[in-house]
C-alpha atoms as one frame of an Amber mdcrd trajectory, in Angstrom:
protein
 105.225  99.792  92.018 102.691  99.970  89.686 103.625  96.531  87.984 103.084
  94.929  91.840  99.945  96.503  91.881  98.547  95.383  88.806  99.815  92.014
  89.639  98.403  91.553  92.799  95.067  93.760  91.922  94.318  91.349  88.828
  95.478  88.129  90.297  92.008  86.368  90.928  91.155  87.752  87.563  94.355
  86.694  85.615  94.316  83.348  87.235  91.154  82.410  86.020  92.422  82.429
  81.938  95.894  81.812  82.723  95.287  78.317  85.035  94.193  75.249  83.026
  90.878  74.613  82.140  88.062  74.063  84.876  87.581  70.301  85.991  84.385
  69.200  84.799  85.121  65.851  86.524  81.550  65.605  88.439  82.968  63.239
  90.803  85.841  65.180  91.739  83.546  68.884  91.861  81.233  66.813  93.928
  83.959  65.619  96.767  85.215  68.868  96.827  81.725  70.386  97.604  81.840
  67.993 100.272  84.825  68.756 101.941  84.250  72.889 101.735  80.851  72.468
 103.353  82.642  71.190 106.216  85.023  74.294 106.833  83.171  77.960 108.322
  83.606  80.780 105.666  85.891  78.930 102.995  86.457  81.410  99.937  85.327
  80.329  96.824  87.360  77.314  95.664  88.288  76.522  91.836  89.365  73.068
  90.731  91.452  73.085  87.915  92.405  70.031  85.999  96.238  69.884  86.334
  98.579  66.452  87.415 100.936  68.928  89.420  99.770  68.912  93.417  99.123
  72.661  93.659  96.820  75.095  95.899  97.025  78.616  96.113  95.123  81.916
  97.512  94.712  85.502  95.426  93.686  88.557  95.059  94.535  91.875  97.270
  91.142  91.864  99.685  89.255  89.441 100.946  85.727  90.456  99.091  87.981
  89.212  95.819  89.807  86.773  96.801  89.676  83.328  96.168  91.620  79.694
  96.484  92.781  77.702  92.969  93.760  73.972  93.577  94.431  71.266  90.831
  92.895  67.971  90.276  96.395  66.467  90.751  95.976  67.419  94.251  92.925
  66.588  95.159  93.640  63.251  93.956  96.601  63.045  96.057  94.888  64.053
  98.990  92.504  62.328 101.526  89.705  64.444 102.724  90.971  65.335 106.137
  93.924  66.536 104.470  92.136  68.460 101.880  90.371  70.308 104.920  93.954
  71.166 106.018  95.155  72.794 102.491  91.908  74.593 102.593  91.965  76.046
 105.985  95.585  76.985 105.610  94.882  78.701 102.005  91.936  80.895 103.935
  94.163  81.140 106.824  96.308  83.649 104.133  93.155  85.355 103.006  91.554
  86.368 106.315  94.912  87.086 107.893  95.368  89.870 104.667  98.762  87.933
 103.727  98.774  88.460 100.203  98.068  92.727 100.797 100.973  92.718 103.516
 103.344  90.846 101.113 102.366  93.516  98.383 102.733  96.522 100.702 105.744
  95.458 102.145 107.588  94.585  98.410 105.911  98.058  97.461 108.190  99.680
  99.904 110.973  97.661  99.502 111.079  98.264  95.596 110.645 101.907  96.398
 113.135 102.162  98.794 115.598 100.314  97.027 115.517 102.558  94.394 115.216
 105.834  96.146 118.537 104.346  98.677 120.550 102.787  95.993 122.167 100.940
  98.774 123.447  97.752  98.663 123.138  96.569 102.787 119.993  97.696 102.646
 119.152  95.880  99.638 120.374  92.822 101.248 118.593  93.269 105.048 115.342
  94.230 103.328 115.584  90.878 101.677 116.421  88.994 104.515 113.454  90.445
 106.013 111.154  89.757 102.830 111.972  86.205 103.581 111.446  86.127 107.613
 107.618  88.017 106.580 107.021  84.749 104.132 108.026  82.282 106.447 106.176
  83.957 109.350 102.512  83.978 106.960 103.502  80.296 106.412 103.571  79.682
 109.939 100.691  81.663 110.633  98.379  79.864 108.142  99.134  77.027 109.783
  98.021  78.124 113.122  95.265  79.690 111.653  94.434  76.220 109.866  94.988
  74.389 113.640  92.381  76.829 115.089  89.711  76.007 112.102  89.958  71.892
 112.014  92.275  70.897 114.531  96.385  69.961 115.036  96.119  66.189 114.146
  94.179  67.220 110.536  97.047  69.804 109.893  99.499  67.309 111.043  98.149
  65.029 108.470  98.025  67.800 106.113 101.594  68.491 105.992 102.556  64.363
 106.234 100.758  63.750 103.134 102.069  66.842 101.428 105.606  65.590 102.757
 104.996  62.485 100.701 104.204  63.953  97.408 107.292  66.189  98.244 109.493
  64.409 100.155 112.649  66.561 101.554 116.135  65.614 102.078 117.855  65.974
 105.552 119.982  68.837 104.007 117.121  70.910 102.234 116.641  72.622 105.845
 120.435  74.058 105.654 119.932  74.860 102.048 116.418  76.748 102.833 117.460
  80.423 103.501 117.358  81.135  99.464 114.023  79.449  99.767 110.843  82.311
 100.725 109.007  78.960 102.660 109.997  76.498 105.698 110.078  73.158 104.107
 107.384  70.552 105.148 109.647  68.910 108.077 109.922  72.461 109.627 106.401
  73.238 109.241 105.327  69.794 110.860 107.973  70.560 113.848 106.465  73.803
 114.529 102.840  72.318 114.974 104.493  69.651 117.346 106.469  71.441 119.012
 105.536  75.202 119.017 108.381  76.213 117.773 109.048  77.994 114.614 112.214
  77.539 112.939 113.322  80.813 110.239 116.058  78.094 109.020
């Protein structure tokens, strides 16, 4: 327990000298400046110089938290989609994902060990997986609410271009702790949120 709380505590902190270096691309800090301006109460953003499309939130309380993307997404990314990817990556923050995903694997590590039983093990796991889906989900409606259900919806295209997903990768998703990219886009069109 004390290992998830050191690694949740620290993770704004840790990220900062364990992510690549800063972009110092002016052009690039510039057009992201842009596009935060545009969204109410964004956390602070850090552009990292990276080829890999990545964006993610940290840190345990909102005060600390903040959102890391890489240039390789940014690049990747038109601006409307880049609003998406932001307001789904505050979405997490203000909604206190990241501290229910650390209280609830707090209590599942210590009842694991105090239980020692193997069903439960295996249901609390299950569960672990339906509580990362369902913060998915949720920072995507939380994302709609902020710049609107076409911008997600091109959001999640263009991220379902850099990562494009077989037909079979939904049947294969239950030992994955996300919805792929086709599920997230149905559950914006449709309102319905698939857990496989």
């Amino acid at each position: 327990m004390t290992f998830l709380f050191v690694f949740y505590a620290t993770a704004p902190l840790t990220a900062r000298f364990l992510a690549p270096l800063p972009s110092q691309d002016p052009e690039l800090q510039e057009r992201l400046a842009r596009i935060v301006a545009t969204l109410p109460a964004c956390p602070p953003v850090t552009l990292h110089d990276h080829a890999d499309p990545q964006a993610n939130s940290v840190g345990l309380l909102r005060r600390w938290s903040r959102i890391y993307l890489t240039t390789g997404l940014l690049n990747s990314m038109s601006d409307e989609g880049m609003r998406g990817v932001l307001a789904h990556e505050s979405t997490h923050i203000r909604e206190h994902h990241i501290l229910a995903t650390f209280l609830y694997a707090s209590a599942f590590a210590v009842s694991s060990q105090l239980l020692a039983d193997d069903n439960f093990f295996f249901a609390a796991l299950l569960l672990f997986l339906g509580l990362r889906r369902y913060s998915e989900y949720r920072a995507d409606a939380g994302a709609v609410a902020v710049v609107g259900r076409e911008t997600l919806l091109t959001t999640l295209r263009e991220l379902a271009r850099s990562y494009p997903s077989k037909a079979w990768h939904r049947w294969t998703s239950f030992a994955n702790i996300y919805p792929t990219l086709p599920m997230r886009i149905r559950a914006i069109e449709t309102g319905r949120k698939a857990l496989l």
